[in-house]
CSV table of C-alpha atoms and ligand atoms in Angstrom, one decimal:
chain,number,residue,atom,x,y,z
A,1,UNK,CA,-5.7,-22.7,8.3
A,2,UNK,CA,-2.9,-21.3,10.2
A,3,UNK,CA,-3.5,-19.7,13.5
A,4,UNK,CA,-2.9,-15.8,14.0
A,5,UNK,CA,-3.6,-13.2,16.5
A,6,UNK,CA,-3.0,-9.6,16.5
A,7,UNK,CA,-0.7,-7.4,18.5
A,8,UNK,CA,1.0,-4.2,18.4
A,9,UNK,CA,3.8,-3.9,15.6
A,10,UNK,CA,5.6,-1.4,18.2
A,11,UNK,CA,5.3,-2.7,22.3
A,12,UNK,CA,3.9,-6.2,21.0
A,13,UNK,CA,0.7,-5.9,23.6
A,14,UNK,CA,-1.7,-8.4,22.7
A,15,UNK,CA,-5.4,-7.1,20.9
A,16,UNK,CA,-8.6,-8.5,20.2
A,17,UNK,CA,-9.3,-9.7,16.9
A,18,UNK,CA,-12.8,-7.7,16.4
A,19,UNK,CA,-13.3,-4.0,15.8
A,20,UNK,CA,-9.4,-3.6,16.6
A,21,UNK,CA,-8.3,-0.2,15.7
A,22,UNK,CA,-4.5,0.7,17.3
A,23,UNK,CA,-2.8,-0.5,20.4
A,24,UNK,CA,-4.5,0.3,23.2
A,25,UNK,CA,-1.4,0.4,25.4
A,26,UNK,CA,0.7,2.6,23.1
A,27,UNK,CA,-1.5,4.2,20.0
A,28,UNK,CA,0.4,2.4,17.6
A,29,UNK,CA,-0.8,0.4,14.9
A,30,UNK,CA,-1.6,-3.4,15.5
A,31,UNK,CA,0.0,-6.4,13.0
A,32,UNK,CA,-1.8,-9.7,12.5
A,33,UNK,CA,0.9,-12.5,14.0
A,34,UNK,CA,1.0,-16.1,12.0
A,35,UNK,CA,2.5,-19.3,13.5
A,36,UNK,CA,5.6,-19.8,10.6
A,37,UNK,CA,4.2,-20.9,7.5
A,38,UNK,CA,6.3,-23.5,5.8
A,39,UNK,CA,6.9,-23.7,2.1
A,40,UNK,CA,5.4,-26.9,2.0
A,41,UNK,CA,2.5,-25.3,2.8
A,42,UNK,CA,0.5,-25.5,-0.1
A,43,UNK,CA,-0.6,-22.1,-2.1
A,44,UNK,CA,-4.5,-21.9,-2.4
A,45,UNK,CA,-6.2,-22.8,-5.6
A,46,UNK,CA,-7.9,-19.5,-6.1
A,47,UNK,CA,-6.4,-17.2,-9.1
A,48,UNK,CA,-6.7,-13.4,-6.8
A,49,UNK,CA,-4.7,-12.6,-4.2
A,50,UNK,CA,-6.5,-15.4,-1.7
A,51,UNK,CA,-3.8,-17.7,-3.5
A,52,UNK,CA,-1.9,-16.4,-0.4
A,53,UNK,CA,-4.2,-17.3,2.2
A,54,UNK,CA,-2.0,-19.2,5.2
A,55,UNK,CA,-0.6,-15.8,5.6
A,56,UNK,CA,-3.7,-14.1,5.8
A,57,UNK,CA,-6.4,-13.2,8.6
A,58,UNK,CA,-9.4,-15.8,7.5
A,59,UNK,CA,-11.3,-17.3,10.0
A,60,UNK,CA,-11.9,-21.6,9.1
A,61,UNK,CA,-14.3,-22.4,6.5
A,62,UNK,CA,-14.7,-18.0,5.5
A,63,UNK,CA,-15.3,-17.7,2.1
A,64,UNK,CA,-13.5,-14.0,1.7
A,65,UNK,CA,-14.6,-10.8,-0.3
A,66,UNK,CA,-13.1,-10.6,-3.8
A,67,UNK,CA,-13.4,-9.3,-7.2
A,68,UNK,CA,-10.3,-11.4,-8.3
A,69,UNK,CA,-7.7,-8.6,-6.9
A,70,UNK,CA,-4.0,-9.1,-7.3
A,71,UNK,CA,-1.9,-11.3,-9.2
A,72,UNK,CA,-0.5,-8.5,-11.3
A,73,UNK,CA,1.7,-8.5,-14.2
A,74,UNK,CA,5.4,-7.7,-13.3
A,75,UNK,CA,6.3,-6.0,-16.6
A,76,UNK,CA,10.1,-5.7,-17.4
A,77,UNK,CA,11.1,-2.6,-19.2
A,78,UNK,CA,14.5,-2.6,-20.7
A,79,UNK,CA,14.6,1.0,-22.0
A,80,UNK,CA,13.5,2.3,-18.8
A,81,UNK,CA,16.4,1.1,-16.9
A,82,UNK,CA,18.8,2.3,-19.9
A,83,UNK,CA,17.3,5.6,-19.3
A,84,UNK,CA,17.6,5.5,-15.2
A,85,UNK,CA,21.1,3.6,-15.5
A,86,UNK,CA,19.9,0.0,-13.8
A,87,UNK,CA,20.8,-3.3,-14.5
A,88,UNK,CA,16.8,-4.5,-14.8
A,89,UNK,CA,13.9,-2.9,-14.0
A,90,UNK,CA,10.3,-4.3,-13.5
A,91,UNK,CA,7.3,-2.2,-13.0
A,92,UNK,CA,4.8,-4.4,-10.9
A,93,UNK,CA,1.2,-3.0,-12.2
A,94,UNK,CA,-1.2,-2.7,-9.7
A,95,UNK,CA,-3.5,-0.8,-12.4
A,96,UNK,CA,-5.1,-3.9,-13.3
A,97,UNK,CA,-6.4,-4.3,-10.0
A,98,UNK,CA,-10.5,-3.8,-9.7
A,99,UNK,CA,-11.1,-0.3,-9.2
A,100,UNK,CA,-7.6,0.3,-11.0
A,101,UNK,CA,-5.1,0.5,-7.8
A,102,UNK,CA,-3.6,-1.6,-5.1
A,103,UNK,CA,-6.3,-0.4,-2.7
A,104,UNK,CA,-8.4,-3.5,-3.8
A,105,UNK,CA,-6.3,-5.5,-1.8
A,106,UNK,CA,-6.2,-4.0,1.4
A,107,UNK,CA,-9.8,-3.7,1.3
A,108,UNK,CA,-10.6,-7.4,0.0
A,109,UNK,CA,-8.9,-8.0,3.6
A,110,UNK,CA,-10.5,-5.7,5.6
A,111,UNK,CA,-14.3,-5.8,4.5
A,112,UNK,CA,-14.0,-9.7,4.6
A,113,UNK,CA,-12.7,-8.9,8.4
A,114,UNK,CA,-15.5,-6.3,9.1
A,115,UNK,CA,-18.5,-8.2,7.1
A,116,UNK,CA,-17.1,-11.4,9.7
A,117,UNK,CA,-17.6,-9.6,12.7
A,118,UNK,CA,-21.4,-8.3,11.6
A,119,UNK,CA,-20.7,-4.6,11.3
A,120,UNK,CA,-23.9,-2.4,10.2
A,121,UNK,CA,-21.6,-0.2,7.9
A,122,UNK,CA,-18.2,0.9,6.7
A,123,UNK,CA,-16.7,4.1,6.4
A,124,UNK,CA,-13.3,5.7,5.3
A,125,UNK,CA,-11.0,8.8,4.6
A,126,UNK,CA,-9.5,8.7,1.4
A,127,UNK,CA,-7.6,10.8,-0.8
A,128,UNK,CA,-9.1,9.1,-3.8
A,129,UNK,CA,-8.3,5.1,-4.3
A,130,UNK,CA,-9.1,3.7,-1.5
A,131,UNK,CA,-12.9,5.3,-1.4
A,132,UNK,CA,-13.4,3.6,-5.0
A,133,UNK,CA,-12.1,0.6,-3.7
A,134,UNK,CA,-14.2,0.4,-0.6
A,135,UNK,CA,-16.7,1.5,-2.4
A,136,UNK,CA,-16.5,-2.2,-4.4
A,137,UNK,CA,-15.8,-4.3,-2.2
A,138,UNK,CA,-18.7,-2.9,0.2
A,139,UNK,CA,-20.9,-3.6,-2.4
A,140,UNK,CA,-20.0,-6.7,-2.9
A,141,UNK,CA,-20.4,-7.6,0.7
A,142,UNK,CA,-23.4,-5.9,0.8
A,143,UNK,CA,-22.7,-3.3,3.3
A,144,UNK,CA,-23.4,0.2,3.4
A,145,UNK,CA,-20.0,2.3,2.4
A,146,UNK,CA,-19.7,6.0,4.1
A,147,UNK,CA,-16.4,7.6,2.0
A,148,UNK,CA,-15.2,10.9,3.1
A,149,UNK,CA,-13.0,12.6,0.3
A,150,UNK,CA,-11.1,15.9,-0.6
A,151,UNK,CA,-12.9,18.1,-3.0
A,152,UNK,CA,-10.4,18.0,-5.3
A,153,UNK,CA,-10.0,14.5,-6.2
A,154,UNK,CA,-9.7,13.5,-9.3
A,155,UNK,CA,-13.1,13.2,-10.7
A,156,UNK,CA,-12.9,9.9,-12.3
A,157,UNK,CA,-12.6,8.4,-8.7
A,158,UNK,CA,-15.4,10.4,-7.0
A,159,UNK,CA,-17.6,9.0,-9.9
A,160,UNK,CA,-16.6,5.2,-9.4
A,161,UNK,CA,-17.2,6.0,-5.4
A,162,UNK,CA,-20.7,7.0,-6.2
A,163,UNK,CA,-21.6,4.6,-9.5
A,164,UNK,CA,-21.1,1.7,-6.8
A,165,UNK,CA,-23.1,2.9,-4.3
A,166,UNK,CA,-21.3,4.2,-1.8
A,167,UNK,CA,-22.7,7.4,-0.3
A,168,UNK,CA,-19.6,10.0,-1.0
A,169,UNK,CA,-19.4,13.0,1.6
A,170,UNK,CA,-16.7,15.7,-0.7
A,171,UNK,CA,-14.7,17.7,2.3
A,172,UNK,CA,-12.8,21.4,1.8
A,173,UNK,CA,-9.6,19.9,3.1
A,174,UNK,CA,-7.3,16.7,2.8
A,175,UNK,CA,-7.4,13.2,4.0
A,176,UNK,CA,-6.8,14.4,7.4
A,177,UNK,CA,-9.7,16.2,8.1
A,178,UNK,CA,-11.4,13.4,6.5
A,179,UNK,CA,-10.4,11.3,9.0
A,180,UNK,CA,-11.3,13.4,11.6
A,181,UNK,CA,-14.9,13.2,10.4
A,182,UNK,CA,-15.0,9.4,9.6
A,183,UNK,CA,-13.9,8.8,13.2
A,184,UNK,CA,-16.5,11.1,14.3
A,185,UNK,CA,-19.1,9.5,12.3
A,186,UNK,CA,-18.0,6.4,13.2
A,187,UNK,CA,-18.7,7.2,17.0
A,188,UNK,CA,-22.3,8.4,16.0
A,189,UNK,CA,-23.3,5.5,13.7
A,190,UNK,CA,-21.6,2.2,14.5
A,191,UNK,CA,-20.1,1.7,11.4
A,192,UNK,CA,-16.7,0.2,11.0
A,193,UNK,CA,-13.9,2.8,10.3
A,194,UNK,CA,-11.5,1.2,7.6
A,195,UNK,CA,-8.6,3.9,7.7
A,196,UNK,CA,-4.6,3.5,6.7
A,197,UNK,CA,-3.1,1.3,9.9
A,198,UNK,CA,-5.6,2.3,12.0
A,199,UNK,CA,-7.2,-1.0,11.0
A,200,UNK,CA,-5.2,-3.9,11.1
A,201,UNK,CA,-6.6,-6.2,8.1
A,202,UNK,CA,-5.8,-3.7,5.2
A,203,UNK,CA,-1.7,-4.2,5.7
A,204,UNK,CA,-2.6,-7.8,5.4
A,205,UNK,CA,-4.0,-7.7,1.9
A,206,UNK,CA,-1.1,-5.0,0.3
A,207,UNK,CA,1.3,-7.8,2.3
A,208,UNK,CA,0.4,-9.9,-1.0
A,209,UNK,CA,2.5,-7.4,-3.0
A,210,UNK,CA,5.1,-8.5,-1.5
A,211,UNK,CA,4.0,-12.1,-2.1
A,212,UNK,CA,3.6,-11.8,-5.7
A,213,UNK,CA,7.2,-10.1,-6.4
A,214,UNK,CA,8.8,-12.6,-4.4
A,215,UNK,CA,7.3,-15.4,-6.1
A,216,UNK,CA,7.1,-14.0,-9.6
A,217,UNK,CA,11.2,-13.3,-9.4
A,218,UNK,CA,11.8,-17.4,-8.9
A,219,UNK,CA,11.1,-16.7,-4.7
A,220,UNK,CA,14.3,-14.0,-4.5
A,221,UNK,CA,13.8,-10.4,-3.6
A,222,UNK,CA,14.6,-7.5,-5.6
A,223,UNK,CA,18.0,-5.3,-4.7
A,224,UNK,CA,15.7,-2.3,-4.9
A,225,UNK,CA,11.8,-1.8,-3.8
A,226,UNK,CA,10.8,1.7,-5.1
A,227,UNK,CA,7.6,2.5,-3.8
A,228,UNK,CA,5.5,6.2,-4.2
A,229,UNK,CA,4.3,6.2,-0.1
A,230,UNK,CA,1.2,8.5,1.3
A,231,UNK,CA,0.2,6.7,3.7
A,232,UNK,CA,2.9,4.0,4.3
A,233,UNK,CA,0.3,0.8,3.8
A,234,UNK,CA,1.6,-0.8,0.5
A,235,UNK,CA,5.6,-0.3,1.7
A,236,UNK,CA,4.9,-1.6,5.2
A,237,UNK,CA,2.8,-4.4,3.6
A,238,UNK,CA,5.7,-5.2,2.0
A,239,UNK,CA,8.4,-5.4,4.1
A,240,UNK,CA,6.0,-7.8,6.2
A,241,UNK,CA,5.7,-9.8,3.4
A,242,UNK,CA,9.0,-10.5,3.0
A,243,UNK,CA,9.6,-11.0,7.1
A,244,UNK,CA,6.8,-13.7,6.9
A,245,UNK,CA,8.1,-15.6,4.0
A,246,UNK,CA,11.6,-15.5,5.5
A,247,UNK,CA,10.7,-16.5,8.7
A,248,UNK,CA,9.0,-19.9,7.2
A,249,UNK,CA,12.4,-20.4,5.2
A,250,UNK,CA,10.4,-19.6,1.1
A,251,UNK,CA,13.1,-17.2,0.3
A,252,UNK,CA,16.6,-17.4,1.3
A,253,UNK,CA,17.5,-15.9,4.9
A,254,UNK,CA,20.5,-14.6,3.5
A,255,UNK,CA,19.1,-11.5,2.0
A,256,UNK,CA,15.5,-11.1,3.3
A,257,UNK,CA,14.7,-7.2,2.6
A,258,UNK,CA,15.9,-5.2,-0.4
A,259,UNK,CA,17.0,-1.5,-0.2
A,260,UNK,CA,13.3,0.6,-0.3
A,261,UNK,CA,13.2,4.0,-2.3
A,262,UNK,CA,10.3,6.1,-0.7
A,263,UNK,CA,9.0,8.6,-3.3
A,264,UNK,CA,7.2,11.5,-1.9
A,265,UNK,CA,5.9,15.4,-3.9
A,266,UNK,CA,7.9,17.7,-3.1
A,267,UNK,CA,4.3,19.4,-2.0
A,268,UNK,CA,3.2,16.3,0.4
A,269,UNK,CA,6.8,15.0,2.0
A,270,UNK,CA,6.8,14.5,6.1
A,271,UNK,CA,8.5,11.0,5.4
A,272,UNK,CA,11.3,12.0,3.3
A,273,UNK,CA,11.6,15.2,5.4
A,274,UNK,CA,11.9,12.9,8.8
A,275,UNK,CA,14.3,10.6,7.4
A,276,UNK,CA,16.6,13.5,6.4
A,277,UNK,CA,16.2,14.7,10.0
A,278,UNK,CA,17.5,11.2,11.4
A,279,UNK,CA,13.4,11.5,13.5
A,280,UNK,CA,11.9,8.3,14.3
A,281,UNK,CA,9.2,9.7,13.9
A,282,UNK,CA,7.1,12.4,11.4
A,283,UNK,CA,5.8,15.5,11.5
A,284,UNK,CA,2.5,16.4,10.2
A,285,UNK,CA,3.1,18.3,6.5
A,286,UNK,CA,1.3,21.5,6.7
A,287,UNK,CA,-0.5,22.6,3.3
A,288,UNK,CA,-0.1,19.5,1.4
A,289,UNK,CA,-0.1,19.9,-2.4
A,290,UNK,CA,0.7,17.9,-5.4
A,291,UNK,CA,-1.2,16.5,-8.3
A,292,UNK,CA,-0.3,12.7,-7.2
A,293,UNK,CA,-3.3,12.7,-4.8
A,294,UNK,CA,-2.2,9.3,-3.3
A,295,UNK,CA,0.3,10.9,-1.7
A,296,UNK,CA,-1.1,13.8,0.2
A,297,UNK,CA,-1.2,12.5,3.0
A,298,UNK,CA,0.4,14.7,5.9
A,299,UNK,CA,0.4,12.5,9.2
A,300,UNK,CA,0.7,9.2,7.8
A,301,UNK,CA,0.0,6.8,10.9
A,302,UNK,CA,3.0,4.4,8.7
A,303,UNK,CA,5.5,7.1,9.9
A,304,UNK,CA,7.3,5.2,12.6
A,305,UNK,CA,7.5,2.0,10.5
A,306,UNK,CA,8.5,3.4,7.1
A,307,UNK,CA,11.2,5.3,9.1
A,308,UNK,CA,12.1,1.9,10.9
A,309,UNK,CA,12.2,0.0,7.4
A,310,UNK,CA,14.2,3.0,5.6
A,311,UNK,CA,17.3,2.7,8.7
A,312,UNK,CA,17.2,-1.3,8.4
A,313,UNK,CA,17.8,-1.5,4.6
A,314,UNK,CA,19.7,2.2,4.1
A,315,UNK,CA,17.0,3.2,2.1
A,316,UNK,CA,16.2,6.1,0.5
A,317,UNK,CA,13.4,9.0,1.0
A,318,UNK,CA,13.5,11.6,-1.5
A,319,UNK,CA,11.2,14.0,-3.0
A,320,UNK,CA,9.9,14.8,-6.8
A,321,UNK,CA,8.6,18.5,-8.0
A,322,UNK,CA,5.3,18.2,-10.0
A,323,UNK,CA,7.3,18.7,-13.1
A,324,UNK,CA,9.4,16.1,-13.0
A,325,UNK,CA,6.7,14.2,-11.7
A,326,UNK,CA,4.4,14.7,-14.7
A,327,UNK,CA,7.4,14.3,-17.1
A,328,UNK,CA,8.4,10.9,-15.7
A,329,UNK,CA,4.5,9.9,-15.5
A,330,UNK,CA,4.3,10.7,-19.6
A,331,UNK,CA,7.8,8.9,-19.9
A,332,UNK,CA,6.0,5.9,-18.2
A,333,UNK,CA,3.3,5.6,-20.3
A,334,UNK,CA,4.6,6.2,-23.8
A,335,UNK,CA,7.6,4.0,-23.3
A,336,UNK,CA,6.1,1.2,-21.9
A,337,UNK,CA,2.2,1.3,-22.3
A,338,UNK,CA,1.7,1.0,-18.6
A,339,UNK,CA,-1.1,3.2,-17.7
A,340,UNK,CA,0.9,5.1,-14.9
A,341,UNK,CA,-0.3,6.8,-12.6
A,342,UNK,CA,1.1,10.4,-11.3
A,343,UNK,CA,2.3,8.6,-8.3
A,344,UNK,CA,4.6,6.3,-10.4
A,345,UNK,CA,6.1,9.1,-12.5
A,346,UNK,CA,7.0,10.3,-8.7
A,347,UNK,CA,9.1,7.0,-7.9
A,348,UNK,CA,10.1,6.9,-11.4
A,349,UNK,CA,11.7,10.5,-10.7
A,350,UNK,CA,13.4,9.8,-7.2
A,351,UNK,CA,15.3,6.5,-8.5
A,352,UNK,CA,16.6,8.4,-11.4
A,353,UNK,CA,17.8,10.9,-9.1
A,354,UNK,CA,18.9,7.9,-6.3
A,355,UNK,CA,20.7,6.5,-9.3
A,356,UNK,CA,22.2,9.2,-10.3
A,357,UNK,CA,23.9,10.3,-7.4
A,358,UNK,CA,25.0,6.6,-6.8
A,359,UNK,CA,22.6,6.1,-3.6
A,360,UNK,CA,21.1,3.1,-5.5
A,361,UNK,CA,23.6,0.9,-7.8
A,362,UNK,CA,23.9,1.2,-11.0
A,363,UNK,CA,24.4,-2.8,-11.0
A,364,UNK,CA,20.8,-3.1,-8.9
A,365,UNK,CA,17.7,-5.3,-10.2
A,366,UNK,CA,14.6,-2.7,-9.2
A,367,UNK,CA,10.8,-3.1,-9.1
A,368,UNK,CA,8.9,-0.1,-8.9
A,369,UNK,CA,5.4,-0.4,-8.3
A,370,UNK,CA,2.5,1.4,-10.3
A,371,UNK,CA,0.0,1.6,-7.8
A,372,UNK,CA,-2.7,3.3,-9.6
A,373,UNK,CA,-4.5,3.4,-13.2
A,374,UNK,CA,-3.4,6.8,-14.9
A,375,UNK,CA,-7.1,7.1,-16.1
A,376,UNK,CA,-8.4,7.5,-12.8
A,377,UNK,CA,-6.6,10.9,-13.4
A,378,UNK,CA,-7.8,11.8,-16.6
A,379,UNK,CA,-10.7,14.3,-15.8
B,1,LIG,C1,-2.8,5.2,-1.8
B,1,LIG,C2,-1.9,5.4,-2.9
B,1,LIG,C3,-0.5,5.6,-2.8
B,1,LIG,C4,0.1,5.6,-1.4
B,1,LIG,O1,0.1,4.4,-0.8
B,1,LIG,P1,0.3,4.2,0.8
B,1,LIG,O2,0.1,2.8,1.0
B,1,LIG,O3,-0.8,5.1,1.4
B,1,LIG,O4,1.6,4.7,1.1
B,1,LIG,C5,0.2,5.6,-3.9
B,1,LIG,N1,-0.3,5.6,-5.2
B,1,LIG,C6,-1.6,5.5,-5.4
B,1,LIG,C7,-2.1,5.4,-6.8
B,1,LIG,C8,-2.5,5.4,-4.3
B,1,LIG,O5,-3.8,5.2,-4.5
């Protein structure tokens, strides 16, 4: 097992590896650091995302949480990137993860964190996903699961929150108010608060994203990440991904990070509005609205990071209207037989217009992720 601690991914203070939340010098969120992993290193035997484990935060002899998450397809689609003008295109789908998004990994991470330090409960915001996938992975940890969620999420995922046990509390507002009340619950109760970056362990399992794309293109990266970001957790897992593997020399140190597309709704944008403003640093989104509930989110806790990671690779952050997002979500779907999600029609949308106005390459090699099951949207 490697050995890792945890400090803060902006001032670097050290933390403590239970109940950590954000620094407690600066308020910012806290990354789990490795000692380099070599590529001699061997992979893990396990077939789920655990294959990964030297990078991730398992204590010696922990056996973690998992319902065989990750190790998705990477599914090439010629006629998509005829249609956006690309070289090659993959779409890395994250449907076929338990509970039908990428959430499953950042939770297999953080609940086998939280059930290792003996907390009585966990309890999380969500916009949708992440409730269903806590929700699971509580369950199969055996721990009681709190999920606070928007009225107005799509119905299929209040009814997996609830059909796995998990005591689901539906808010008049969005994922920030929901977060208000998990924190206050959390202060009443003693459960475990498992929310976006305010938890360290969840960045750890999206990290294996990152893993998987590497490794599944011959251990290269990608020209282009295109990525549909709420609250900045699967891009940021990413990008650390990619540090970690170049850091213990798995993929060349000549090119180390591709060029990230960040697709926001035009309804839900404070990223994309920030980076346009040269801001280090976002505002919160009043009103949020759009159909691609992942990404309402209006004060993502990502925001300085995702910033950070859009100035180091000239990315791009660019928006979608719920038109084009629909249309590019059907164009997903019946061209490729992906079940895409509305988030995915949204990053399908911003590279078409990123390509199209030549701020990604027409000679680029892109994988865009599809982060959630379009039938978790299918009322
Ligand atoms: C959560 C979610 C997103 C946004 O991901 P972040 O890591 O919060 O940026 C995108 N798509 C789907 C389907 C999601 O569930």
């Amino acid at each position: 097992m490697p050995t890792w601690s945890l400090r803060c991914s902006a001032c670097d203070a050290p933390a403590a590896l239970e109940r950590a939340g954000l620094c407690g010098e600066c308020g910012q969120p806290l990354f789990a650091r490795y000692d380099t992993v070599s590529r001699d290193t061997a992979l893990s035997m396990r077939w789920d995302m655990w294959r990964y484990a030297p990078f991730l935060p398992l204590l010696d002899g922990e056996i973690p949480v998992s319902l065989g998450e990750g190790l998705t397809p990477m599914i090439e689609a010629p006629a998509l990137a005829d249609a956006i003008g690309v070289r090659r295109l993959w779409i890395k789908d994250e449907a076929q993860n338990p509970t039908g998004s990428f959430k499953a990994r950042g939770m297999s991470a953080a609940v086998t964190r939280a059930k290792g330090q003996g907390v009585p409960g966990i309890v999380v915001p969500t916009a949708g996903n992440a409730g269903a996938a806590l929700a699971a992975y509580g369950a199969a940890a055996g721990l009681p699961v709190r999920v606070y969620a928007p009225r107005t999420t799509p119905r299929p995922i209040l009814d997996t929150i609830e059909a796995m046990g998990a005591e689901l509390i539906r808010i008049d507002g969005h994922i920030g108010d929901a977060g208000k009340l998990t924190l206050a619950f959390a202060a009443e109760s003693g459960y475990f608060p498992i929310s976006t970056l305010r938890e360290p362990y969840r960045v750890e399992g999206m990290k294996t994203m990152g893993f998987e794309m590497a490794e599944q293109l011959g251990w290269r990266v990608p020209d282009v990440v295109v990525y549909p970001t709420g609250g900045g957790e699967g891009t940021v897992g990413i990008w650390k991904a990619l540090q970690e593997l170049a850091a213990g020399g798995w993929i060349d140190a000549g090119r180390i990070q591709p060029q990230y597309v960040v697709a926001q709704a035009a309804g839900c944008a404070p990223i994309a509005r920030a980076y346009h403003a040269g801001a280090d640093r976002a505002e919160p989104w009043i009103d949020p609205v759009t159909y691609a509930s992942g990404l309402r989110v209006p004060s993502p806790l990502g925001d300085r990071l995702v910033l950070r990671i859009l100035r180091e690779t000239q990315g791009v952050a660019d928006v979608a209207s719920e038109e084009s997002i629909r249309e590019w979500t059907r164009r997903l779907a019946t061209e490729t037989g992906i079940d895409a999600a509305p988030e995915d029609g949204c990053a399908l949308a911003v590279l078409r217009d990123a390509v199209a106005d030549g701020r990604v390459q027409a000679s680029a090699e892109v994988v865009v992720f599809n982060t959630g099951a379009g039938a978790s949207y299918r009322a």
